[in-house]
PDB file of C-alpha atoms in Angstrom:
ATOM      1  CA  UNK A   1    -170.651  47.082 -29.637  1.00  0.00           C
ATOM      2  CA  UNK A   2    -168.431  45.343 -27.476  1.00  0.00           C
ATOM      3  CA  UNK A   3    -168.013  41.179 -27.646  1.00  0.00           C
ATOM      4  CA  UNK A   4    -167.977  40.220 -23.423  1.00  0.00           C
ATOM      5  CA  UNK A   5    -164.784  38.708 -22.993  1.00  0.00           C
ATOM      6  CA  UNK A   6    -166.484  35.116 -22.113  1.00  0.00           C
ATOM      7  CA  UNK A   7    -168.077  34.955 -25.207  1.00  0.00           C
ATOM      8  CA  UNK A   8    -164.547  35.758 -27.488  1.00  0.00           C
ATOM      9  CA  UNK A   9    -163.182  32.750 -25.657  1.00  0.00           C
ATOM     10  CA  UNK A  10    -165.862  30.658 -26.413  1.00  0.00           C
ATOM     11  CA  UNK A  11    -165.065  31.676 -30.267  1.00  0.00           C
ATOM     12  CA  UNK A  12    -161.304  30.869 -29.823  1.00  0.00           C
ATOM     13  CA  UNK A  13    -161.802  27.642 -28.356  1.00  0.00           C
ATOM     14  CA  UNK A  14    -164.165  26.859 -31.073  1.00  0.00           C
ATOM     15  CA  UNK A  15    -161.960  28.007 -34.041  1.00  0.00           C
ATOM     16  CA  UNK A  16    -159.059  26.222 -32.098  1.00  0.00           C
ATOM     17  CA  UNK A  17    -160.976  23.045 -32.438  1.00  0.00           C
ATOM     18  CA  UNK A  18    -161.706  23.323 -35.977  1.00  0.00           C
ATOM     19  CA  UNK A  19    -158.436  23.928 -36.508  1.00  0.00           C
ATOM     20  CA  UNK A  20    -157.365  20.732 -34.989  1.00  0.00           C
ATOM     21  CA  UNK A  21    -159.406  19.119 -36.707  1.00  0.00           C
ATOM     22  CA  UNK A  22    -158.437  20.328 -40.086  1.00  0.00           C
ATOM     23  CA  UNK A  23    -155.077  19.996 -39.392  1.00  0.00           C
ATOM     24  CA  UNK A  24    -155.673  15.773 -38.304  1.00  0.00           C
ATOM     25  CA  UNK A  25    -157.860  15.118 -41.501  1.00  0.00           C
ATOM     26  CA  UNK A  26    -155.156  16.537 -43.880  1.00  0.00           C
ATOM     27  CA  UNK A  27    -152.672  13.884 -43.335  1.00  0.00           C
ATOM     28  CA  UNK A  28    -155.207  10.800 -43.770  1.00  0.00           C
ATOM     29  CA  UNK A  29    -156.078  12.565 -46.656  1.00  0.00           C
ATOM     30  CA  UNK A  30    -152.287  12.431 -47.906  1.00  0.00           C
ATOM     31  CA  UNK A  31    -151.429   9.360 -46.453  1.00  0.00           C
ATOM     32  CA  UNK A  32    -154.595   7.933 -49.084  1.00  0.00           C
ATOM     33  CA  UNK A  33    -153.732   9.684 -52.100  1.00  0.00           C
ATOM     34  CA  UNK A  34    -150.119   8.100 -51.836  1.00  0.00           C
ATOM     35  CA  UNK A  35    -151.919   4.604 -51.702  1.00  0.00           C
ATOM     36  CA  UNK A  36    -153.973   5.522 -54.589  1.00  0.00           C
ATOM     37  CA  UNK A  37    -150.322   7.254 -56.481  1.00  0.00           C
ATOM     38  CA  UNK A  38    -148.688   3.475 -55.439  1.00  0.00           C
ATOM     39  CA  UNK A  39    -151.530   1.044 -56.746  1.00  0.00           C
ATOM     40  CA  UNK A  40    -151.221   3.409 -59.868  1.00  0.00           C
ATOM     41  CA  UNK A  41    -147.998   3.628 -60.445  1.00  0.00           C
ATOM     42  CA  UNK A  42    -148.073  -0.836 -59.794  1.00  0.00           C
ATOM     43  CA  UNK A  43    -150.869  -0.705 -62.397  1.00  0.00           C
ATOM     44  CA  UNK A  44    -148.576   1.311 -65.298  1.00  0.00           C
ATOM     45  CA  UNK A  45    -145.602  -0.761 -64.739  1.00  0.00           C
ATOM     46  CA  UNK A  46    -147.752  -4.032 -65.308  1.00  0.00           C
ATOM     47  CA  UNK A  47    -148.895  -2.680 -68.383  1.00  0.00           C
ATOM     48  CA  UNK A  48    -145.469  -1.384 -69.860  1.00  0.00           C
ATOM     49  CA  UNK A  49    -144.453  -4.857 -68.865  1.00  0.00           C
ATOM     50  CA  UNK A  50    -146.953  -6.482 -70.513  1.00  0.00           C
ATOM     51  CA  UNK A  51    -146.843  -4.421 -73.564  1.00  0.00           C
ATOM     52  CA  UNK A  52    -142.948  -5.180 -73.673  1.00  0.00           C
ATOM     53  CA  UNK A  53    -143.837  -8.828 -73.323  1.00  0.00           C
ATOM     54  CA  UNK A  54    -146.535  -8.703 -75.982  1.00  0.00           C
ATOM     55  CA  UNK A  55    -143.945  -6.805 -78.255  1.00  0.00           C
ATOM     56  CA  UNK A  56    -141.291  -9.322 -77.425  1.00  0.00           C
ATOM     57  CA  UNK A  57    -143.941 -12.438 -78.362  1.00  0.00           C
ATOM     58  CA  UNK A  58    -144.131 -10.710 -81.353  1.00  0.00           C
ATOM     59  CA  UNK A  59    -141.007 -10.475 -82.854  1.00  0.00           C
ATOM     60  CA  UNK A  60    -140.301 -14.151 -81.800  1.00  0.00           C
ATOM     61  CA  UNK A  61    -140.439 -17.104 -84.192  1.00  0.00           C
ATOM     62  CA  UNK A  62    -140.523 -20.952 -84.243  1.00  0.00           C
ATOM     63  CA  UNK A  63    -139.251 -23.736 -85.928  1.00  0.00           C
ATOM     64  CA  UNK A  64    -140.532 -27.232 -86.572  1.00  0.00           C
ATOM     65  CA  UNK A  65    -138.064 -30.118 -86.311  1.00  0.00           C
ATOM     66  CA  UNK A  66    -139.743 -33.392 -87.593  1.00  0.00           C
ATOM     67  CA  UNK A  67    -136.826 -35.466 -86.992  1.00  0.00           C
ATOM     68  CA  UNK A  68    -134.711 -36.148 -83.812  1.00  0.00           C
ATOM     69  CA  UNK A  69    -131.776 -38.210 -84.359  1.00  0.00           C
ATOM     70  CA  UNK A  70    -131.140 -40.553 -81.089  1.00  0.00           C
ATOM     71  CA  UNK A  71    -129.128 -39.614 -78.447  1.00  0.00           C
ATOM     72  CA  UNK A  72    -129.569 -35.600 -79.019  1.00  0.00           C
ATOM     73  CA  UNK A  73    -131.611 -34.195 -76.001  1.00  0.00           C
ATOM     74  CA  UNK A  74    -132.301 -30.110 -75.529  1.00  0.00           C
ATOM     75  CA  UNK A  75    -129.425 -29.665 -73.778  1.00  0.00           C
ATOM     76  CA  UNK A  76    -127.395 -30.909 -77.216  1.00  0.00           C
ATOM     77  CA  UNK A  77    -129.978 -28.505 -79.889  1.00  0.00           C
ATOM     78  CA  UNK A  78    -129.146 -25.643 -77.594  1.00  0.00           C
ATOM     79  CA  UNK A  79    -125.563 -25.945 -78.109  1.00  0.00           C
ATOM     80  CA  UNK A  80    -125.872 -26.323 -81.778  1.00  0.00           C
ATOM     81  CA  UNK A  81    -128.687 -23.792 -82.555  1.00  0.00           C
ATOM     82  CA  UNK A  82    -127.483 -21.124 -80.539  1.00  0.00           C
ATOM     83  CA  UNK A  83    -124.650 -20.371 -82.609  1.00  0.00           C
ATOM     84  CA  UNK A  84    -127.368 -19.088 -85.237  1.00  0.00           C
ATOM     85  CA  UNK A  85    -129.042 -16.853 -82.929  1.00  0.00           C
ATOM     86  CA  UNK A  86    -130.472 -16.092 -79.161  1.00  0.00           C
ATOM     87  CA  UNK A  87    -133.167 -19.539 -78.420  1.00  0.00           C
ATOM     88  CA  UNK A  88    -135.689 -19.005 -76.105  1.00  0.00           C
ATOM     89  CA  UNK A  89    -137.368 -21.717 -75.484  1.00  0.00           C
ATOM     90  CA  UNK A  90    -137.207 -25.401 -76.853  1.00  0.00           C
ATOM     91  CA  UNK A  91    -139.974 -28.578 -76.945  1.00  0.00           C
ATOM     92  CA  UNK A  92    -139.233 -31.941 -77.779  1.00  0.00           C
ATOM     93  CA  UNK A  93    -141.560 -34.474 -78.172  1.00  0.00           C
ATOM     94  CA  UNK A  94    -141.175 -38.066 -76.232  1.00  0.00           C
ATOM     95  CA  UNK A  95    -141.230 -40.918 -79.041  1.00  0.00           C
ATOM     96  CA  UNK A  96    -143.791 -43.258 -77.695  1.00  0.00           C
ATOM     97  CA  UNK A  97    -142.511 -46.446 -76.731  1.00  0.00           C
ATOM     98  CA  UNK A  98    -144.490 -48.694 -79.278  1.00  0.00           C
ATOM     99  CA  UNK A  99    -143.668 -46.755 -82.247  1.00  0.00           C
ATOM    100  CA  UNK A 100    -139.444 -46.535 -81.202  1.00  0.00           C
ATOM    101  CA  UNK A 101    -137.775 -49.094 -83.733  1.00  0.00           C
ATOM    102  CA  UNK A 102    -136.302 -51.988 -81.843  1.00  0.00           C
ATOM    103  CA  UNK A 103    -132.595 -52.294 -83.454  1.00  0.00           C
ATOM    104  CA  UNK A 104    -129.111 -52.436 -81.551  1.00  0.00           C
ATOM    105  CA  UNK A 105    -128.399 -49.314 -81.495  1.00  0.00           C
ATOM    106  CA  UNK A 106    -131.614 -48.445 -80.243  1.00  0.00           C
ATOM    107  CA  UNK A 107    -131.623 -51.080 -77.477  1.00  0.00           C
ATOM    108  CA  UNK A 108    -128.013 -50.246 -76.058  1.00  0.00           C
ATOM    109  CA  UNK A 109    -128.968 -46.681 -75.678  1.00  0.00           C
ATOM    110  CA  UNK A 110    -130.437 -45.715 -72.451  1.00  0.00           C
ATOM    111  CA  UNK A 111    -130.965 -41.940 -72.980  1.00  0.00           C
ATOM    112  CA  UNK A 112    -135.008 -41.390 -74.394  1.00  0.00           C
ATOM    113  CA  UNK A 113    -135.945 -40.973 -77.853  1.00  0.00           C
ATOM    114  CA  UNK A 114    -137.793 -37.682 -79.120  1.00  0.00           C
ATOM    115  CA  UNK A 115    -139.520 -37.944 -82.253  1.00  0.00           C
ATOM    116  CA  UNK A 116    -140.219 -34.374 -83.459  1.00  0.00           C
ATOM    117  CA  UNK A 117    -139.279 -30.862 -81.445  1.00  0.00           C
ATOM    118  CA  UNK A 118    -139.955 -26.721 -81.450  1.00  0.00           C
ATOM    119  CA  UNK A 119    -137.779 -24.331 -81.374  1.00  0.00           C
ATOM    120  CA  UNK A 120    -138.527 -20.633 -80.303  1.00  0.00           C
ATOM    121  CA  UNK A 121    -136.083 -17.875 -81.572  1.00  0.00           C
ATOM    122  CA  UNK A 122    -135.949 -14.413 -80.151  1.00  0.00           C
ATOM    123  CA  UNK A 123    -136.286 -12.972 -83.682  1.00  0.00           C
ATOM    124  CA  UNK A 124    -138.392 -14.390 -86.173  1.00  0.00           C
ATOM    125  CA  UNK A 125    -136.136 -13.205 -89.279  1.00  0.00           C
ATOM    126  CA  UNK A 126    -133.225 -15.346 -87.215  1.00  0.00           C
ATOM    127  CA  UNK A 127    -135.321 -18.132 -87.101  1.00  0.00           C
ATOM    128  CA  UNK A 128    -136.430 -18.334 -91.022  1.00  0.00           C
ATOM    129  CA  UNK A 129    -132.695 -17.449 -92.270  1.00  0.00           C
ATOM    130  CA  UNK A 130    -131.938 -20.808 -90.118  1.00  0.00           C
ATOM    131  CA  UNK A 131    -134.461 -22.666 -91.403  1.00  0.00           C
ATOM    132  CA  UNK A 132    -133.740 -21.829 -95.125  1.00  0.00           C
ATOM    133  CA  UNK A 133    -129.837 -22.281 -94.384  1.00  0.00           C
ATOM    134  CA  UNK A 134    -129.536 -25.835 -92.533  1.00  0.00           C
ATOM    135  CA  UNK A 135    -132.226 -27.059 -93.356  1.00  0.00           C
ATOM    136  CA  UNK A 136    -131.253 -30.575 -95.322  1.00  0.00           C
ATOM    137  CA  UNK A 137    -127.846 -29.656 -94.516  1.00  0.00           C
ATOM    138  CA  UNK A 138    -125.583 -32.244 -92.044  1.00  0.00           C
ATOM    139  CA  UNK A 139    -126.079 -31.809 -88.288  1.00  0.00           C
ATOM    140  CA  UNK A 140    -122.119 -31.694 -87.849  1.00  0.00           C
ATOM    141  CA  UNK A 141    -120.491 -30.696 -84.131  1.00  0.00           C
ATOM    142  CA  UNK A 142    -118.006 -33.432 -82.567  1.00  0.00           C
ATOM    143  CA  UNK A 143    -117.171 -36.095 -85.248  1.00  0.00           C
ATOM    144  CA  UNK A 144    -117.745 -38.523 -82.159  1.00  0.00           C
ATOM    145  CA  UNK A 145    -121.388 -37.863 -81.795  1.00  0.00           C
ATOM    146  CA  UNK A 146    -124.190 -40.339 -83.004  1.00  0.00           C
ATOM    147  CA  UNK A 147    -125.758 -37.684 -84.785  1.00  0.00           C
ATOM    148  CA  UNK A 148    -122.429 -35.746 -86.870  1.00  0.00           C
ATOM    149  CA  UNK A 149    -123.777 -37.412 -89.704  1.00  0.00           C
ATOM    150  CA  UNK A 150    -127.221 -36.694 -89.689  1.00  0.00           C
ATOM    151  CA  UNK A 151    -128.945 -33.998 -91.493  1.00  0.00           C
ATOM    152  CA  UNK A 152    -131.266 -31.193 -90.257  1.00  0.00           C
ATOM    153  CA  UNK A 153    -135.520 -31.386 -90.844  1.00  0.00           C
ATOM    154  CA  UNK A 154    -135.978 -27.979 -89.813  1.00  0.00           C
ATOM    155  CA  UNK A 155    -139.158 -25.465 -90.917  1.00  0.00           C
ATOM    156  CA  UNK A 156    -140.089 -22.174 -89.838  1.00  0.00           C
ATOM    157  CA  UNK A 157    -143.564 -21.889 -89.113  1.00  0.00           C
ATOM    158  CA  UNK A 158    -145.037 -18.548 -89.516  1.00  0.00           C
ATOM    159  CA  UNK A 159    -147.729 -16.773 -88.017  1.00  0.00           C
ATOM    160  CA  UNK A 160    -147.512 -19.643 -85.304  1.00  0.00           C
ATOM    161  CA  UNK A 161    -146.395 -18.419 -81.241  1.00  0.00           C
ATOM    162  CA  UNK A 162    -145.673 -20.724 -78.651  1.00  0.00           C
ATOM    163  CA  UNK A 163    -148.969 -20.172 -77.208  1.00  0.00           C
ATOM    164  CA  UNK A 164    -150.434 -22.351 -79.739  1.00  0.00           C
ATOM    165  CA  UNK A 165    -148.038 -24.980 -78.823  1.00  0.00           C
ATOM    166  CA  UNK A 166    -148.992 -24.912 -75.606  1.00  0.00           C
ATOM    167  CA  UNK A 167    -152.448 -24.822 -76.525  1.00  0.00           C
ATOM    168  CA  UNK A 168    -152.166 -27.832 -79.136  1.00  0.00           C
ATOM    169  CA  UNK A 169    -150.802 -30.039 -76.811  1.00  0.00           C
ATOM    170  CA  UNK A 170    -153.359 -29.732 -73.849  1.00  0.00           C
ATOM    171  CA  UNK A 171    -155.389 -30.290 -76.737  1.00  0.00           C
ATOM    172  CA  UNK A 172    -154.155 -33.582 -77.202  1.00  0.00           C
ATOM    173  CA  UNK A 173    -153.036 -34.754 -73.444  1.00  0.00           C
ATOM    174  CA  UNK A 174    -157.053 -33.969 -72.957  1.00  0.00           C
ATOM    175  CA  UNK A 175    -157.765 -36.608 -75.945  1.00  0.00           C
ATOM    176  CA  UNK A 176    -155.711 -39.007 -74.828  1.00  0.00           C
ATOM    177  CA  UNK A 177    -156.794 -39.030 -70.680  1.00  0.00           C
ATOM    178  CA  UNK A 178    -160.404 -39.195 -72.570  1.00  0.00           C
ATOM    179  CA  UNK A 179    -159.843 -41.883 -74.510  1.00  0.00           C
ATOM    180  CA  UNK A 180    -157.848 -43.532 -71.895  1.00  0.00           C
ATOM    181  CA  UNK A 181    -161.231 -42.633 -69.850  1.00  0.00           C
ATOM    182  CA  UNK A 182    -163.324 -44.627 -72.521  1.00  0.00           C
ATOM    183  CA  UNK A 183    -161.286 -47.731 -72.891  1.00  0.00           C
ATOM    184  CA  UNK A 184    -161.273 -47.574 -69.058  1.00  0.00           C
ATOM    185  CA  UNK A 185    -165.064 -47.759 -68.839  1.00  0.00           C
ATOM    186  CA  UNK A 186    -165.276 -50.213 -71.382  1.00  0.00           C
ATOM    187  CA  UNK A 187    -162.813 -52.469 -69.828  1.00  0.00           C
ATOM    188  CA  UNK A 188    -164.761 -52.197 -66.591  1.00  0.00           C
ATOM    189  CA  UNK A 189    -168.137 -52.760 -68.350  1.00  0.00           C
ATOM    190  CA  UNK A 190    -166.704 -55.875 -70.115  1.00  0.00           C
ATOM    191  CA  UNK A 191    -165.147 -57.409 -66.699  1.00  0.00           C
ATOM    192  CA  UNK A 192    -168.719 -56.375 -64.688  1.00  0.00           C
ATOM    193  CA  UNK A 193    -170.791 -58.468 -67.517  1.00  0.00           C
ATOM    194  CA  UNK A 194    -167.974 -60.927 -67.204  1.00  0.00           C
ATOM    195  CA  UNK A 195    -168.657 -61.204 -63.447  1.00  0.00           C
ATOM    196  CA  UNK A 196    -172.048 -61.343 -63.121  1.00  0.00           C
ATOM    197  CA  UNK A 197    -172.031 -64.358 -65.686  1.00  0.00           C
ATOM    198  CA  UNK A 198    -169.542 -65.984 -63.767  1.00  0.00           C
ATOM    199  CA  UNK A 199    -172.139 -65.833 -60.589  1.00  0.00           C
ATOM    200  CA  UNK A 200    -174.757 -66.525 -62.804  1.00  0.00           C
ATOM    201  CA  UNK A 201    -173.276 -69.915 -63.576  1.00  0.00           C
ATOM    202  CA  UNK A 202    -172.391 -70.453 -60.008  1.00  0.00           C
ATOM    203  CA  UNK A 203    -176.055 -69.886 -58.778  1.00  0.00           C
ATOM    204  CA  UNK A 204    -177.679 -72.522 -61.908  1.00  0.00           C
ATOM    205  CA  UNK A 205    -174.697 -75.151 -60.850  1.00  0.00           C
ATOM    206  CA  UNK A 206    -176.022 -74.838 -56.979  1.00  0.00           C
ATOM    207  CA  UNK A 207    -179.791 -74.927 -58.113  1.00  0.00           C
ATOM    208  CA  UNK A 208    -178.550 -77.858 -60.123  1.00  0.00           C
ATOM    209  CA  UNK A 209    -176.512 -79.609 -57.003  1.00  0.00           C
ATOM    210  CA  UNK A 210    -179.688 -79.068 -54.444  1.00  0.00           C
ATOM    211  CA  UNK A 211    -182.386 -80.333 -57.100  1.00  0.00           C
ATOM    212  CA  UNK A 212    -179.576 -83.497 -58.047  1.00  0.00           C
ATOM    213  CA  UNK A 213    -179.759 -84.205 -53.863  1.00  0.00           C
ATOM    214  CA  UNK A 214    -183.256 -83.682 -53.301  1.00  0.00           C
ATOM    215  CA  UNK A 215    -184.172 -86.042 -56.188  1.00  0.00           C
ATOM    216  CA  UNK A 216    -181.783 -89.214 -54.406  1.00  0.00           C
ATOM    217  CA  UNK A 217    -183.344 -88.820 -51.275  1.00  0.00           C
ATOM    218  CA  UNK A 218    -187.261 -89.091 -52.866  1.00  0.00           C
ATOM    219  CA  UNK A 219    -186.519 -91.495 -55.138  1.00  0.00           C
ATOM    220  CA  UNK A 220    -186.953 -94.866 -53.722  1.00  0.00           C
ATOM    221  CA  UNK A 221    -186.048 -98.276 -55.463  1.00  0.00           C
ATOM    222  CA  UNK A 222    -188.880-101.173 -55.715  1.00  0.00           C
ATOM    223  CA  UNK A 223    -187.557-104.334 -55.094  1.00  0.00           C
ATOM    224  CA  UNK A 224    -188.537-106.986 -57.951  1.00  0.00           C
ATOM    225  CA  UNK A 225    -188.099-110.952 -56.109  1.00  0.00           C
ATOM    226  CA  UNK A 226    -188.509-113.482 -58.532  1.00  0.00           C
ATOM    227  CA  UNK A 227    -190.061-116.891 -57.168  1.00  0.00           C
ATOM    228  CA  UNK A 228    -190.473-119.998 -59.164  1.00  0.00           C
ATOM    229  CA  UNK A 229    -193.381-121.659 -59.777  1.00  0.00           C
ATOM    230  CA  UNK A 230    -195.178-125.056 -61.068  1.00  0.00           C
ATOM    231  CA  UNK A 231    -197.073-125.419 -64.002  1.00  0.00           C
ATOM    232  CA  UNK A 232    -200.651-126.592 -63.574  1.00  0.00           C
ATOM    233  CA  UNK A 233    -201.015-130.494 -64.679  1.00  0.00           C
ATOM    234  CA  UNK A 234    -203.845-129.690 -66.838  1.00  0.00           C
ATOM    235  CA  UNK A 235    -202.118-127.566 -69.166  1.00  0.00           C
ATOM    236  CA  UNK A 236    -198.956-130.158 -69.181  1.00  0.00           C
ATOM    237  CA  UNK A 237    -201.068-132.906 -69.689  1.00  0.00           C
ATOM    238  CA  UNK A 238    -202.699-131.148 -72.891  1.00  0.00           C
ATOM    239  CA  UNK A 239    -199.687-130.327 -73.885  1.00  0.00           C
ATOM    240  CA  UNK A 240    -198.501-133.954 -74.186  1.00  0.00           C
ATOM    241  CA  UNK A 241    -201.441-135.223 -75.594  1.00  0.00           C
ATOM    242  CA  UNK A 242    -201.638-133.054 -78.497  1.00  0.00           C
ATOM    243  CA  UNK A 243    -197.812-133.973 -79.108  1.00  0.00           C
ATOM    244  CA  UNK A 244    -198.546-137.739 -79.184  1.00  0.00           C
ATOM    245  CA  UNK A 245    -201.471-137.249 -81.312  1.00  0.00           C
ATOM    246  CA  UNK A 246    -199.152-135.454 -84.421  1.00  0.00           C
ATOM    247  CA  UNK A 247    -196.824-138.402 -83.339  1.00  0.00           C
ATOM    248  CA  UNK A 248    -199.434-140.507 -84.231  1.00  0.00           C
ATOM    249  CA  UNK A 249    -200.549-139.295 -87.438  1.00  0.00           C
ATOM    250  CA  UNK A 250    -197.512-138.401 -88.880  1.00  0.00           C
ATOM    251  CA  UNK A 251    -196.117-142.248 -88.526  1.00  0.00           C
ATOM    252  CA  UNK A 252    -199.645-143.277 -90.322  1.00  0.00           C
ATOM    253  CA  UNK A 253    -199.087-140.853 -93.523  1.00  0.00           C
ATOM    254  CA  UNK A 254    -195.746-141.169 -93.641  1.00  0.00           C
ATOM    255  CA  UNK A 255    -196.404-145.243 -93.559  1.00  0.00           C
ATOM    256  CA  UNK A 256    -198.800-145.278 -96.044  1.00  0.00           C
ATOM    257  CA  UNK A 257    -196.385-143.675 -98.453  1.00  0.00           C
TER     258      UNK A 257
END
């Protein structure tokens, strides 16, 4: 059978269309499949970094210095340690101000005091080979340093990662703002109670001040007068006669004796 020829076009057009269609999806669906290929190939590169990071953690090592001598900063333990072996990363510890020992040589110096440090190694057999080795040994380096003389307090400290360090002390600045916290609150409560006495007072001593006032102005003085006045003449007159008669009979015994 023949197709008429307006219903073949019809057909064209409509497989024309799909085409198009096809042919404009395709791309989008590329263009998000590269997206997808990018965020994955991000995703695999963070993880081999990490894992090389993790690896790298891993074969580091620290070491524990308990003592610092004075004027030696990080700047001056890099110089000295790194001839060992590659240093990361080093801590050291701020001496607190109470505790620092107040001598001449302590006051003239300006530069701070550090009272105990870390030191992280890239390799953790570096880092125990220079703990065993200079450890109670002299510091050394220019003969004109404070410290030439001084000898090295230096552990290693195994199974222990900077992470703990870290760790450890935001352990302890957390202890310390809470205890600062406490005395704080105490120090407030004590001044409040302190306070409120003090106005406590002040409110008796004005009770005390209006009552004082209000008393003067009820109390009123009597007035005593004193006037003189005679005696009655009877009672003088007995009075002189019973004084005349012991006159009287006094002279008589007395006489007859």
């Amino acid at each position: 059978m023949k197709v008429p020829e307006e219903e073949n076009n019809e057909i064209n057009a409509t497989t024309i269309a799909s085409n198009d269609e096809n042919s404009n999806s395709e791309p989008e669906l590329e263009s998000e499949s590269e997206s997808e290929m990018e965020l994955r190939l991000k995703k695999l590169k963070m993880k081999k970094k990490l894992k090389m990071e993790a690896k790298k953690a891993n074969m580091r090592g620290v070491c524990y210095l308990s003592r610092i001598p004075p004027h030696m900063d990080h700047v001056k333990l890099r110089q000295l340690l790194s001839q060992f072996g590659d240093i990361q990363r080093i801590y050291l510890a701020p001496q607190d101000s109470n505790a620092r020992v107040q001598s001449k040589r302590a006051r003239a110096s300006q530069n701070q005091a550090y009272s105990e440090g870390w030191v992280e190694f890239a390799n953790k057999c570096v880092a125990k080979r220079v703990a065993n080795n200079i450890n109670g040994e002299q510091i050394g380096g220019k003969k004109r340093s404070s410290f030439h003389y001084d000898l090295w307090n230096i552990k290693y400290l195994s199974k222990f990662k900077w992470d703990d360090l870290t760790e450890e002390l935001a352990f302890k600045r957390a202890t310390r703002e809470q205890k600062l916290a406490l005395e704080l609150s105490a120090a407030k409560k004590e001044r409040d109670f302190y306070m409120s006495k003090v106005d406590q007072s002040r409110t008796l001593n004005a009770i005390d001040e209006r009552l004082k006032k209000k008393q003067k102005v009820q109390h009123v003085e009597r007035v005593i007068r004193h006037f003189p006045q005679t005696k009655p003449i009877a009672a003088a007159n007995a009075k002189k006669s019973k004084t005349e008669v012991s006159d009287d009979l006094l002279d008589a015994v007395f006489g007859g004796l």
